[in-house]
Tab-separated table of C-alpha atoms and ligand atoms in Angstrom:
chain	number	residue	atom	x	y	z
A	1	MET	CA	-0.177	0.180	-0.031
A	2	ILE	CA	1.119	3.138	-0.583
A	3	VAL	CA	-0.289	6.071	2.430
A	4	THR	CA	-0.299	9.591	1.102
A	5	ILE	CA	0.219	11.684	4.342
A	6	ASN	CA	-0.788	15.652	4.236
A	7	PRO	CA	2.407	17.767	5.089
A	8	ALA	CA	0.673	20.619	6.633
A	9	THR	CA	-0.765	18.357	9.663
A	10	GLY	CA	0.968	15.197	9.304
A	11	GLU	CA	-2.678	13.214	8.816
A	12	GLN	CA	-3.016	10.525	6.128
A	13	LEU	CA	-5.389	11.381	3.091
A	14	ALA	CA	-5.402	8.346	1.547
A	15	GLU	CA	-4.451	4.636	1.024
A	16	TYR	CA	-3.552	3.317	-2.870
A	17	PRO	CA	-2.654	-0.279	-3.808
A	18	VAL	CA	0.268	-0.721	-5.316
A	19	MET	CA	1.388	-2.740	-8.561
A	20	ILE	CA	3.363	-6.270	-8.657
A	21	ALA	CA	5.613	-7.020	-11.681
A	22	GLY	CA	2.487	-8.800	-13.839
A	23	GLN	CA	0.255	-5.647	-13.340
A	24	ILE	CA	3.350	-3.190	-15.000
A	25	ASP	CA	3.941	-5.681	-17.633
A	26	SER	CA	0.025	-5.432	-18.638
A	27	VAL	CA	0.215	-1.852	-18.965
A	28	LEU	CA	3.476	-1.996	-20.788
A	29	ARG	CA	2.404	-4.003	-23.103
A	30	GLN	CA	-1.115	-1.849	-23.400
A	31	ALA	CA	0.634	1.388	-23.814
A	32	ASP	CA	2.897	0.136	-26.267
A	33	ALA	CA	-0.260	-1.161	-28.420
A	34	ASP	CA	-1.398	2.549	-28.183
A	35	PHE	CA	1.667	4.088	-29.362
A	36	ARG	CA	1.624	1.606	-32.151
A	37	ARG	CA	-1.499	3.801	-33.560
A	38	TRP	CA	-0.447	7.138	-32.260
A	39	ARG	CA	2.520	6.683	-34.197
A	40	SER	CA	1.130	7.069	-37.555
A	41	THR	CA	-1.173	9.807	-36.317
A	42	SER	CA	-0.838	13.303	-37.967
A	43	PHE	CA	0.326	16.155	-36.036
A	44	GLY	CA	-3.121	17.672	-36.467
A	45	GLU	CA	-4.793	14.803	-34.921
A	46	ARG	CA	-1.919	14.923	-31.921
A	47	ARG	CA	-2.397	18.897	-31.734
A	48	THR	CA	-6.541	18.363	-30.865
A	49	CYS	CA	-5.535	15.756	-28.257
A	50	MET	CA	-2.724	18.452	-26.409
A	51	LYS	CA	-4.698	21.419	-27.267
A	52	ARG	CA	-7.331	19.723	-24.916
A	53	LEU	CA	-5.191	18.822	-22.380
A	54	ALA	CA	-4.382	22.752	-21.971
A	55	GLU	CA	-7.973	23.912	-22.014
A	56	LEU	CA	-8.719	21.157	-19.324
A	57	LEU	CA	-5.699	22.258	-17.197
A	58	ARG	CA	-6.762	25.531	-17.702
A	59	GLU	CA	-10.376	24.866	-16.628
A	60	GLN	CA	-9.504	22.720	-13.673
A	61	ALA	CA	-6.393	24.506	-12.374
A	62	GLU	CA	-8.278	25.689	-9.136
A	63	LYS	CA	-9.141	21.514	-8.752
A	64	HIS	CA	-5.705	20.085	-9.446
A	65	GLY	CA	-3.732	22.500	-7.639
A	66	ARG	CA	-5.928	21.184	-4.466
A	67	ILE	CA	-4.272	18.100	-4.556
A	68	ILE	CA	-1.062	19.598	-5.268
A	69	THR	CA	-1.357	21.515	-1.440
A	70	LEU	CA	-2.886	18.512	0.241
A	71	GLU	CA	0.274	16.316	-1.190
A	72	MET	CA	2.808	18.217	-0.875
A	73	GLY	CA	2.119	21.578	0.976
A	74	LYS	CA	2.903	23.684	-1.592
A	75	PRO	CA	0.764	27.542	-1.165
A	76	PHE	CA	-2.210	26.757	-3.301
A	77	SER	CA	-1.629	30.178	-5.465
A	78	GLN	CA	1.602	28.261	-6.440
A	79	ALA	CA	-0.129	25.121	-7.055
A	80	VAL	CA	-2.367	26.249	-9.205
A	81	ALA	CA	0.030	28.625	-11.088
A	82	GLU	CA	2.216	25.286	-11.731
A	83	VAL	CA	-1.053	23.879	-13.411
A	84	ASN	CA	-1.448	27.401	-15.287
A	85	LYS	CA	1.739	26.655	-16.411
A	86	CYS	CA	1.522	22.747	-17.439
A	87	ALA	CA	-1.155	23.981	-19.655
A	88	TRP	CA	1.333	26.717	-21.352
A	89	VAL	CA	3.772	23.603	-21.983
A	90	CYS	CA	1.083	21.554	-23.962
A	91	ASP	CA	-0.072	24.905	-26.423
A	92	TYR	CA	3.921	25.685	-27.005
A	93	PHE	CA	4.570	22.064	-27.724
A	94	ALA	CA	0.881	21.635	-29.705
A	95	ASP	CA	2.182	24.747	-31.709
A	96	HIS	CA	4.991	23.848	-32.669
A	97	ALA	CA	6.056	20.335	-32.485
A	98	GLU	CA	5.740	20.343	-36.530
A	99	GLU	CA	7.905	22.869	-36.956
A	100	PHE	CA	10.559	21.093	-34.840
A	101	LEU	CA	10.275	18.120	-36.007
A	102	GLN	CA	10.284	18.860	-39.660
A	103	PRO	CA	12.422	16.725	-42.378
A	104	GLU	CA	15.953	18.109	-42.554
A	105	GLN	CA	16.967	17.649	-46.756
A	106	SER	CA	20.167	18.448	-48.195
A	107	GLU	CA	22.321	17.200	-51.337
A	108	ILE	CA	25.322	15.368	-51.201
A	109	ASP	CA	27.598	14.544	-54.077
A	110	GLY	CA	24.558	14.672	-56.413
A	111	ALA	CA	22.247	12.403	-54.046
A	112	LYS	CA	19.470	13.363	-52.063
A	113	GLY	CA	19.896	13.321	-47.911
A	114	ILE	CA	16.419	13.648	-45.399
A	115	VAL	CA	16.791	13.398	-41.861
A	116	ALA	CA	13.695	12.712	-40.339
A	117	PHE	CA	12.845	12.531	-36.710
A	118	GLU	CA	10.691	9.542	-36.113
A	119	PRO	CA	9.349	8.546	-32.572
A	120	LEU	CA	10.990	5.587	-30.065
A	121	GLY	CA	8.299	4.174	-28.677
A	122	VAL	CA	7.515	4.180	-24.717
A	123	ILE	CA	9.548	6.256	-22.957
A	124	LEU	CA	9.754	5.939	-19.174
A	125	GLY	CA	9.863	8.560	-16.830
A	126	VAL	CA	10.660	8.468	-13.112
A	127	MET	CA	9.717	11.642	-11.337
A	128	PRO	CA	9.791	13.592	-8.194
A	129	TRP	CA	6.978	15.634	-5.894
A	130	ASN	CA	8.352	19.244	-5.600
A	131	PHE	CA	6.287	20.286	-8.814
A	132	PRO	CA	4.119	17.093	-9.280
A	133	TYR	CA	2.599	18.330	-12.558
A	134	TRP	CA	4.992	20.628	-14.462
A	135	GLN	CA	8.421	17.978	-13.976
A	136	VAL	CA	5.235	15.500	-15.715
A	137	LEU	CA	3.626	17.549	-18.158
A	138	ARG	CA	7.151	19.319	-19.625
A	139	PHE	CA	8.178	16.007	-20.050
A	140	ALA	CA	4.973	14.407	-21.602
A	141	ALA	CA	4.320	16.891	-23.716
A	142	PRO	CA	7.046	17.197	-26.177
A	143	ILE	CA	7.208	13.222	-26.048
A	144	LEU	CA	3.678	12.688	-26.927
A	145	MET	CA	3.286	15.261	-29.975
A	146	ALA	CA	6.887	13.305	-31.550
A	147	GLY	CA	4.382	10.433	-31.798
A	148	ASN	CA	6.025	8.647	-28.623
A	149	GLY	CA	3.860	6.870	-25.620
A	150	ILE	CA	4.288	7.206	-21.358
A	151	VAL	CA	4.707	5.362	-19.034
A	152	VAL	CA	5.495	7.451	-15.506
A	153	LYS	CA	7.056	6.235	-12.089
A	154	HIS	CA	5.963	8.829	-9.666
A	155	ALA	CA	7.085	9.851	-6.489
A	156	PRO	CA	4.793	7.526	-4.042
A	157	ASN	CA	3.829	11.037	-1.648
A	158	VAL	CA	1.796	12.274	-5.036
A	159	THR	CA	0.025	9.436	-5.949
A	160	GLY	CA	-3.559	10.948	-6.326
A	161	CYS	CA	-1.513	13.764	-8.521
A	162	ALA	CA	-0.607	10.901	-10.465
A	163	ILE	CA	-4.330	9.575	-10.781
A	164	ALA	CA	-5.678	12.954	-11.833
A	165	ILE	CA	-2.433	13.378	-15.002
A	166	GLU	CA	-3.419	10.508	-16.092
A	167	LYS	CA	-6.863	10.888	-16.204
A	168	LEU	CA	-6.607	14.191	-17.264
A	169	PHE	CA	-5.049	12.750	-20.706
A	170	ARG	CA	-7.577	10.524	-21.268
A	171	ASP	CA	-10.081	12.864	-21.308
A	172	ALA	CA	-8.531	14.828	-23.009
A	173	GLY	CA	-8.807	12.209	-26.123
A	174	PHE	CA	-5.703	10.599	-25.992
A	175	PRO	CA	-5.685	6.659	-26.777
A	176	GLU	CA	-6.742	5.060	-23.339
A	177	HIS	CA	-2.905	3.515	-22.596
A	178	LEU	CA	-0.528	6.097	-24.632
A	179	TYR	CA	-0.230	8.210	-20.869
A	180	ARG	CA	0.243	5.458	-18.268
A	181	ALA	CA	0.928	5.943	-14.352
A	182	VAL	CA	2.991	2.795	-12.403
A	183	HIS	CA	2.237	2.781	-8.925
A	184	ILE	CA	5.448	0.645	-6.701
A	185	ASP	CA	5.852	0.211	-3.365
A	186	LEU	CA	8.709	2.001	-1.686
A	187	ASP	CA	10.709	-1.656	-0.890
A	188	GLU	CA	10.675	-2.674	-4.922
A	189	VAL	CA	11.204	0.460	-6.272
A	190	ASP	CA	14.876	-0.798	-7.292
A	191	ARG	CA	13.996	-3.810	-8.427
A	192	LEU	CA	10.787	-2.992	-10.741
A	193	THR	CA	11.925	0.267	-12.451
A	194	GLY	CA	14.732	-2.118	-13.496
A	195	PHE	CA	12.243	-4.451	-14.784
A	196	MET	CA	10.929	-1.523	-16.685
A	197	ILE	CA	13.973	-0.549	-17.913
A	198	ASP	CA	15.044	-3.867	-19.211
A	199	HIS	CA	11.692	-4.373	-20.529
A	200	PRO	CA	11.259	-4.293	-24.795
A	201	VAL	CA	8.406	-2.360	-24.727
A	202	ILE	CA	10.610	0.685	-22.769
A	203	LYS	CA	13.136	2.631	-24.952
A	204	ALA	CA	14.556	5.363	-23.407
A	205	VAL	CA	14.214	6.657	-20.146
A	206	SER	CA	14.180	10.205	-17.846
A	207	VAL	CA	14.827	11.008	-14.587
A	208	THR	CA	13.548	14.066	-12.704
A	209	GLY	CA	15.179	13.616	-9.031
A	210	SER	CA	18.084	13.653	-6.921
A	211	THR	CA	21.759	12.953	-8.226
A	212	GLY	CA	21.247	9.239	-6.346
A	213	ALA	CA	18.233	8.145	-8.121
A	214	GLY	CA	19.766	9.432	-11.340
A	215	GLN	CA	22.722	7.201	-10.530
A	216	ALA	CA	20.819	4.143	-9.771
A	217	VAL	CA	18.239	4.623	-12.904
A	218	ALA	CA	21.019	5.964	-15.667
A	219	ALA	CA	23.363	3.051	-14.790
A	220	LYS	CA	20.094	0.508	-15.324
A	221	ALA	CA	20.161	2.495	-18.453
A	222	GLY	CA	23.671	1.987	-19.464
A	223	LYS	CA	23.332	-1.457	-19.139
A	224	ALA	CA	20.194	-2.161	-21.158
A	225	LEU	CA	21.921	0.271	-23.927
A	226	LYS	CA	19.277	2.948	-23.582
A	227	ARG	CA	18.786	6.067	-23.473
A	228	SER	CA	18.441	8.896	-20.441
A	229	VAL	CA	17.904	12.097	-19.957
A	230	LEU	CA	18.848	13.042	-16.695
A	231	GLU	CA	17.340	16.319	-14.507
A	232	LEU	CA	19.133	16.427	-10.821
A	233	GLY	CA	20.126	18.340	-7.654
A	234	GLY	CA	21.168	22.011	-8.051
A	235	SER	CA	23.124	24.079	-6.222
A	236	ASP	CA	22.354	27.166	-7.368
A	237	PRO	CA	25.047	30.300	-7.490
A	238	TYR	CA	23.400	34.066	-7.152
A	239	ILE	CA	26.521	35.992	-7.600
A	240	VAL	CA	25.951	39.659	-6.769
A	241	LEU	CA	28.840	42.151	-7.749
A	242	GLU	CA	28.712	45.914	-5.909
A	243	ASP	CA	27.022	47.583	-8.439
A	244	ALA	CA	24.647	45.620	-8.246
A	245	ASP	CA	20.640	47.289	-7.984
A	246	LEU	CA	20.557	45.712	-4.333
A	247	ALA	CA	16.726	46.257	-4.003
A	248	GLN	CA	16.655	43.733	-7.795
A	249	ALA	CA	18.659	41.481	-6.485
A	250	VAL	CA	17.459	40.823	-3.210
A	251	ASP	CA	13.985	40.621	-4.415
A	252	ALA	CA	15.285	38.077	-6.492
A	253	CYS	CA	17.497	35.922	-4.244
A	254	VAL	CA	14.475	35.952	-1.695
A	255	ALA	CA	11.867	34.558	-4.481
A	256	GLY	CA	14.225	32.300	-5.756
A	257	ARG	CA	14.698	30.690	-2.121
A	258	LEU	CA	11.455	30.651	-0.902
A	259	LEU	CA	8.869	29.240	-4.438
A	260	ASN	CA	7.976	26.114	-3.300
A	261	ALA	CA	9.696	26.590	0.478
A	262	GLY	CA	12.750	26.524	-1.185
A	263	GLN	CA	12.438	22.453	-3.045
A	264	SER	CA	13.253	23.005	-6.574
A	265	CYS	CA	16.440	22.400	-8.390
A	266	ILE	CA	16.621	25.759	-9.470
A	267	ALA	CA	16.029	27.229	-6.290
A	268	ALA	CA	18.278	30.526	-5.005
A	269	LYS	CA	20.957	28.135	-2.984
A	270	ARG	CA	24.045	29.995	-2.543
A	271	PHE	CA	24.414	33.508	-2.717
A	272	ILE	CA	27.955	34.452	-3.069
A	273	VAL	CA	28.389	38.391	-2.354
A	274	ARG	CA	30.819	41.244	-2.882
A	275	LYS	CA	32.655	41.919	0.287
A	276	GLU	CA	31.811	45.758	-0.333
A	277	ILE	CA	28.085	45.387	-0.087
A	278	ILE	CA	27.317	42.407	2.298
A	279	GLY	CA	26.504	43.991	5.108
A	280	GLU	CA	23.636	45.941	3.530
A	281	PHE	CA	22.833	42.563	1.559
A	282	THR	CA	22.883	40.643	4.419
A	283	LYS	CA	20.729	42.920	6.896
A	284	LYS	CA	18.004	43.341	3.531
A	285	ILE	CA	17.753	39.154	3.194
A	286	VAL	CA	17.521	39.009	7.169
A	287	GLN	CA	14.506	41.529	6.921
A	288	ARG	CA	12.870	40.129	4.221
A	289	MET	CA	13.156	36.307	5.924
A	290	GLN	CA	11.949	37.333	9.088
A	291	THR	CA	8.433	39.060	7.489
A	292	ALA	CA	7.911	35.855	5.287
A	293	VAL	CA	4.491	34.538	6.011
A	294	MET	CA	4.974	30.494	7.015
A	295	GLY	CA	2.097	28.519	7.513
A	296	ASP	CA	-1.475	26.886	5.880
A	297	PRO	CA	-0.933	26.550	2.269
A	298	PHE	CA	-4.444	27.104	1.394
A	299	ALA	CA	-4.204	31.061	3.553
A	300	LYS	CA	-4.184	33.605	0.877
A	301	SER	CA	-1.594	35.581	3.182
A	302	THR	CA	1.152	32.206	3.267
A	303	GLU	CA	4.360	32.420	1.000
A	304	VAL	CA	6.032	29.295	2.751
A	305	GLY	CA	4.582	26.067	2.799
A	306	PRO	CA	5.934	23.355	4.949
A	307	ILE	CA	8.320	20.748	3.682
A	308	ALA	CA	6.943	18.151	1.714
A	309	ARG	CA	7.935	15.036	4.128
A	310	GLU	CA	9.345	14.784	7.421
A	311	ASP	CA	12.324	12.683	6.854
A	312	LEU	CA	13.301	16.085	4.172
A	313	ARG	CA	12.900	18.722	6.742
A	314	ASP	CA	14.846	16.695	9.214
A	315	LEU	CA	17.201	16.569	6.728
A	316	VAL	CA	17.278	19.965	6.353
A	317	HIS	CA	17.477	21.011	10.039
A	318	SER	CA	20.343	18.556	10.395
A	319	GLN	CA	22.217	20.567	7.456
A	320	VAL	CA	21.616	23.399	8.841
A	321	GLN	CA	22.689	22.236	12.483
A	322	ARG	CA	25.981	20.875	10.835
A	323	SER	CA	26.874	24.120	9.262
A	324	VAL	CA	26.319	25.942	12.513
A	325	GLU	CA	28.638	23.831	14.446
A	326	ALA	CA	30.975	23.584	11.587
A	327	GLY	CA	31.366	27.738	12.007
A	328	ALA	CA	28.519	29.261	10.548
A	329	GLU	CA	26.535	32.310	11.716
A	330	LEU	CA	22.384	31.280	12.204
A	331	LEU	CA	20.984	34.390	11.259
A	332	TRP	CA	17.346	33.923	11.021
A	333	GLY	CA	15.261	30.765	12.033
A	334	GLY	CA	16.880	27.269	12.111
A	335	HIS	CA	14.466	25.272	14.339
A	336	VAL	CA	12.196	23.127	14.195
A	337	PRO	CA	8.813	24.560	15.068
A	338	ASN	CA	6.698	22.753	18.001
A	339	ALA	CA	3.893	22.513	15.559
A	340	PRO	CA	1.707	19.631	13.589
A	341	GLY	CA	3.035	19.117	10.253
A	342	TRP	CA	6.437	19.274	8.681
A	343	TYR	CA	7.351	23.313	9.093
A	344	TYR	CA	10.827	24.727	8.995
A	345	PRO	CA	10.753	28.469	8.735
A	346	PRO	CA	12.890	30.468	6.689
A	347	THR	CA	16.341	30.581	8.098
A	348	VAL	CA	19.709	32.538	7.025
A	349	LEU	CA	23.139	31.135	7.328
A	350	SER	CA	26.269	33.421	7.157
A	351	GLY	CA	29.847	32.783	7.188
A	352	VAL	CA	29.594	30.244	4.548
A	353	LYS	CA	32.963	28.353	3.979
A	354	PRO	CA	34.159	25.719	2.148
A	355	GLY	CA	33.514	21.726	4.786
A	356	MET	CA	30.268	23.309	5.388
A	357	PRO	CA	27.177	21.426	4.674
A	358	ALA	CA	25.807	24.687	3.712
A	359	TYR	CA	28.711	25.207	1.344
A	360	SER	CA	28.837	21.983	-0.352
A	361	GLU	CA	25.160	20.228	-0.236
A	362	GLU	CA	21.928	21.100	-1.897
A	363	ILE	CA	19.391	22.607	0.224
A	364	PHE	CA	16.221	21.593	-0.762
A	365	GLY	CA	14.539	23.801	2.118
A	366	PRO	CA	14.231	27.673	2.701
A	367	VAL	CA	17.928	28.239	4.362
A	368	ALA	CA	19.742	31.165	2.996
A	369	THR	CA	23.411	31.143	2.304
A	370	ILE	CA	25.460	33.726	2.266
A	371	ILE	CA	29.182	33.507	1.153
A	372	GLU	CA	31.311	36.762	1.054
A	373	VAL	CA	34.023	36.898	-1.635
A	374	ALA	CA	36.546	39.833	-2.267
A	375	ASP	CA	36.492	39.926	-5.862
A	376	ASP	CA	34.642	38.373	-9.552
A	377	ASP	CA	37.665	35.633	-9.574
A	378	GLU	CA	36.553	34.557	-6.691
A	379	ALA	CA	33.103	34.737	-7.032
A	380	VAL	CA	33.138	32.718	-10.112
A	381	ALA	CA	35.624	29.843	-8.203
A	382	ILE	CA	33.408	29.682	-5.339
A	383	ALA	CA	30.220	29.245	-7.689
A	384	ASN	CA	32.373	26.295	-9.803
A	385	ASP	CA	33.046	24.839	-6.426
A	386	SER	CA	30.443	22.747	-6.103
A	387	GLU	CA	29.382	19.059	-7.679
A	388	PHE	CA	25.987	20.427	-8.877
A	389	GLY	CA	26.203	22.767	-12.427
A	390	LEU	CA	22.311	23.947	-13.171
A	391	GLY	CA	21.198	27.017	-12.489
A	392	SER	CA	22.800	30.594	-11.961
A	393	ALA	CA	22.130	33.994	-11.867
A	394	VAL	CA	24.151	37.174	-12.137
A	395	PHE	CA	23.565	40.414	-10.318
A	396	SER	CA	25.482	43.785	-11.538
A	397	GLN	CA	24.258	47.215	-13.707
A	398	ASP	CA	26.877	46.192	-16.039
A	399	VAL	CA	25.019	43.623	-18.110
A	400	GLU	CA	28.529	43.052	-20.208
A	401	ARG	CA	30.720	42.403	-17.283
A	402	ALA	CA	27.962	40.433	-16.036
A	403	LEU	CA	27.453	38.214	-18.516
A	404	GLY	CA	31.286	38.049	-18.609
A	405	ILE	CA	30.749	35.939	-15.631
A	406	ALA	CA	28.337	34.281	-16.745
A	407	ARG	CA	30.305	32.658	-19.635
A	408	ARG	CA	32.773	31.450	-17.115
A	409	LEU	CA	30.021	29.486	-14.827
A	410	GLU	CA	29.727	25.592	-15.708
A	411	ALA	CA	25.817	25.387	-15.488
A	412	GLY	CA	23.092	24.879	-17.438
A	413	SER	CA	22.058	28.812	-17.953
A	414	CYS	CA	22.558	31.708	-16.082
A	415	PHE	CA	20.185	34.760	-16.040
A	416	ILE	CA	21.628	38.357	-15.406
A	417	ASN	CA	19.385	40.122	-12.888
A	418	THR	CA	16.369	37.761	-12.154
A	419	MET	CA	16.660	34.728	-10.510
A	420	VAL	CA	16.609	31.591	-12.882
A	421	LYS	CA	13.233	30.202	-14.607
A	422	SER	CA	12.399	27.581	-16.583
A	423	ASP	CA	10.407	28.368	-19.717
A	424	PRO	CA	8.790	26.254	-22.708
A	425	ARG	CA	10.827	28.710	-25.567
A	426	LEU	CA	13.854	28.045	-23.732
A	427	PRO	CA	16.266	25.021	-23.074
A	428	PHE	CA	16.503	23.554	-19.462
A	429	GLY	CA	19.057	20.924	-18.037
A	430	GLY	CA	22.020	20.790	-16.025
A	431	VAL	CA	25.972	19.533	-16.174
A	432	LYS	CA	28.322	17.984	-14.111
A	433	GLN	CA	26.370	16.292	-11.336
A	434	SER	CA	23.066	17.896	-12.201
A	435	GLY	CA	22.978	15.551	-15.369
A	436	TYR	CA	22.800	15.905	-18.684
A	437	GLY	CA	20.675	16.158	-22.009
A	438	ARG	CA	17.742	18.942	-22.286
A	439	GLU	CA	13.933	19.236	-21.706
A	440	LEU	CA	11.788	22.153	-23.620
A	441	SER	CA	12.166	23.865	-26.645
A	442	HIS	CA	13.494	22.783	-29.845
A	443	HIS	CA	15.935	20.765	-27.896
A	444	GLY	CA	13.821	19.174	-26.396
A	445	ILE	CA	11.518	17.613	-28.223
A	446	ARG	CA	14.630	15.451	-30.045
A	447	GLU	CA	15.833	14.173	-27.058
A	448	PHE	CA	13.343	10.851	-27.401
A	449	VAL	CA	13.532	10.835	-31.314
A	450	ASN	CA	15.182	8.141	-33.821
A	451	ILE	CA	17.107	10.849	-36.158
A	452	LYS	CA	16.793	8.717	-39.075
A	453	THR	CA	18.768	9.552	-42.434
A	454	PHE	CA	17.063	8.756	-45.853
A	455	TYR	CA	19.922	8.479	-49.063
A	456	LEU	CA	18.157	8.488	-52.208
A	457	PRO	CA	21.076	8.102	-54.996
B	501	NDP	P1	14.324	11.068	-5.085
B	501	NDP	O1	15.231	11.281	-5.988
B	501	NDP	O2	14.942	9.593	-4.397
B	501	NDP	O3	12.508	10.843	-5.782
B	501	NDP	C1	12.608	11.397	-7.216
B	501	NDP	C2	12.012	9.994	-7.718
B	501	NDP	O4	13.047	9.028	-8.444
B	501	NDP	C3	10.715	9.491	-7.242
B	501	NDP	O5	9.899	8.820	-8.092
B	501	NDP	C4	11.665	8.208	-6.771
B	501	NDP	O6	10.861	6.966	-5.981
B	501	NDP	C5	12.604	8.088	-7.197
B	501	NDP	N1	13.410	7.149	-7.555
B	501	NDP	C6	14.826	7.085	-6.260
B	501	NDP	N2	15.567	6.260	-6.228
B	501	NDP	C7	15.645	5.133	-7.152
B	501	NDP	C8	15.725	4.215	-8.111
B	501	NDP	N3	16.835	3.229	-7.232
B	501	NDP	N4	15.251	3.810	-8.585
B	501	NDP	C9	14.180	4.186	-9.620
B	501	NDP	N5	13.601	5.418	-9.229
B	501	NDP	C10	14.439	5.877	-7.638
B	501	NDP	O7	14.133	12.140	-4.148
B	501	NDP	P2	13.376	12.586	-2.338
B	501	NDP	O8	12.312	12.576	-2.582
B	501	NDP	O9	14.008	11.318	-1.897
B	501	NDP	O10	14.853	13.637	-1.875
B	501	NDP	C11	15.956	13.965	-1.717
B	501	NDP	C12	16.891	14.619	-2.217
B	501	NDP	O11	16.360	14.863	-3.819
B	501	NDP	C13	16.056	16.026	-1.812
B	501	NDP	O12	16.291	16.517	-0.506
B	501	NDP	C14	16.534	16.788	-2.953
B	501	NDP	O13	17.963	17.401	-2.297
B	501	NDP	C15	16.580	16.114	-3.880
B	501	NDP	N6	15.776	16.444	-5.318
B	501	NDP	C16	15.075	16.814	-6.402
B	501	NDP	C17	14.628	17.151	-7.412
B	501	NDP	C18	15.289	18.364	-8.521
B	501	NDP	O14	14.267	18.638	-8.771
B	501	NDP	N7	16.048	18.154	-8.973
B	501	NDP	C19	13.276	16.596	-6.807
B	501	NDP	C20	13.356	15.812	-5.624
B	501	NDP	C21	13.869	15.459	-4.864
B	501	NDP	P3	10.604	6.402	-4.840
B	501	NDP	O15	10.442	7.928	-3.680
B	501	NDP	O16	9.342	5.932	-4.812
B	501	NDP	O17	11.824	6.451	-4.466
C-alpha cells in the first residue's frame, strides 16, 4: 500500500494499492499497443488532443492545485500557477512540434539526403514530488507530440496527482493507454524500475530527482543500452556584485529561495556576495526572511508552506545544524517549530565556508546561505566549486561584466539580474552532477526521437 500524508497536518490522506510485476507488464504492453497506432497519427490529430489537455488544465486549475497542495504542501496559489504553466507547455508543443520535427533535406554529391525525426516508442519517466504536475507535463508534452507513448513512475507521496494526471490525458482524448502511471511500493522501486528499463517495450528513460536516483536509473539504462535524460539536483549560485541594484538582487534571491519552500532544483541556493555590499545585502535578506509568512498552504497570506515529507524536513534541519557546528552564523530561523506538520522556517546562514554542508550540499528548504567574496575571480571560483551545475544568476548594473562572469560559470543556464526559471521556449538542464540532456524548446523534443537518415541516389 502507498499511504499519502498531508504535510501541513501530518494526517493521512489516502491509501493506494501498489502494482506487482505482472500488472506493470500489462501496462507496458497496453501502452505499446496504443503507441503503435499513435505513431502514425498526423501532427494535427496530436495537436487536437494536446490543445484539449491545455484547456482542461486551465478549466480545472483550482481542482488540481488543491490535490498538489494537499499532497506536498506548496501554497495553493503556487499550485494553481503550476497547473496553468502546464497548460502553457501543452499549448507550446501543440503549436510548435511539427515545425521542430520537420525533416531536413540536403544535397550530397548529387544525391539527396533526408533526415527525419521518428518516434522511439514508449518512454519511461521517473518523476519527483516537488512540482508533481509541471515536471511530468514538461516531459510528456514534447514526447507525445513526437509520436511516442509514456509510462510514469511518480514519487509515492503524490500518488493522487499521478492518478489525476493520467485521467486528464484520457479526458483530453488521448488513446486510453498512451499515457499510463505505475504505482510501486517503496521497497520495490529499485527492482521494478529495473524490470521496466529492461523490458523490451521501454525504449528510453527520463529522470527528474536527486543525483542518487539519477545514478541508479542511468546505470540500469546504460546496462540495457537505452538512452537517458537526467534532470537532477542543483545548488544554484546567485552572484551579487558590488554595483548590483541591491533591491532587485534581494527580491530575486528571496523569491528564488522561498518558492515552494525552497524545494526546487533551480532554487537560489548559494548567495555569493562581494564584500563591499555584504553588510547591506545581509541586513535586507534577514529583514525579508523575518517577514515571510509561513503557515497553512491554503491561507491566502501564506508565502512558505511545509516541507513535503518529515524525513526531508529533518534533513534540512540537520544540514543547518551541522553548518552552524562547523562555524556558520545563524542569523534567523534554524529551529523545528513545535506544531503539527513538517514546517521549517525561513532561515539565514552567513559566514558559510568550504567544509560546511551549506557550502557543498543541496539544501532543499527555505535556507539562505551567504558566502562573502573579495573579487569577481573568487566569486566564479566559489560558484564553480560545487558538484552541481544546473542554473546560476549574476546581478550587476554592468550587463557586459555580468555576461563575462556568466560565460565562466559551469552551469546549464545563467540568468542576469533575475531569478532562474524554466520556460517552454528555452532549453532546460544541467552539467556535472546535475545531469545531462535537455528538456523544453526544440532541443528537448529531439531527445526522444530516432534521428533517421535516408539516402536517395
Ligand atoms: P528522489 O530522487 O529519491 O525521488 C525522485 C524520484 O526518483 C521518485 O520517484 C523516486 O521514487 C525515484 N527514485 C529514487 N531512487 C530510485 C531508484 N533507485 N530507482 C528508481 N527510481 C528511484 O528524491 P527524494 O524524494 O528522496 O528527495 C531527496 C532529495 O533529492 C531532496 O532533498 C533534493 O535534494 C533532491 N531532489 C531533487 C529534485 C530536483 O528537482 N532536482 C526533485 C526531488 C528531490 P521513490 O520515492 O519511490 O523512491
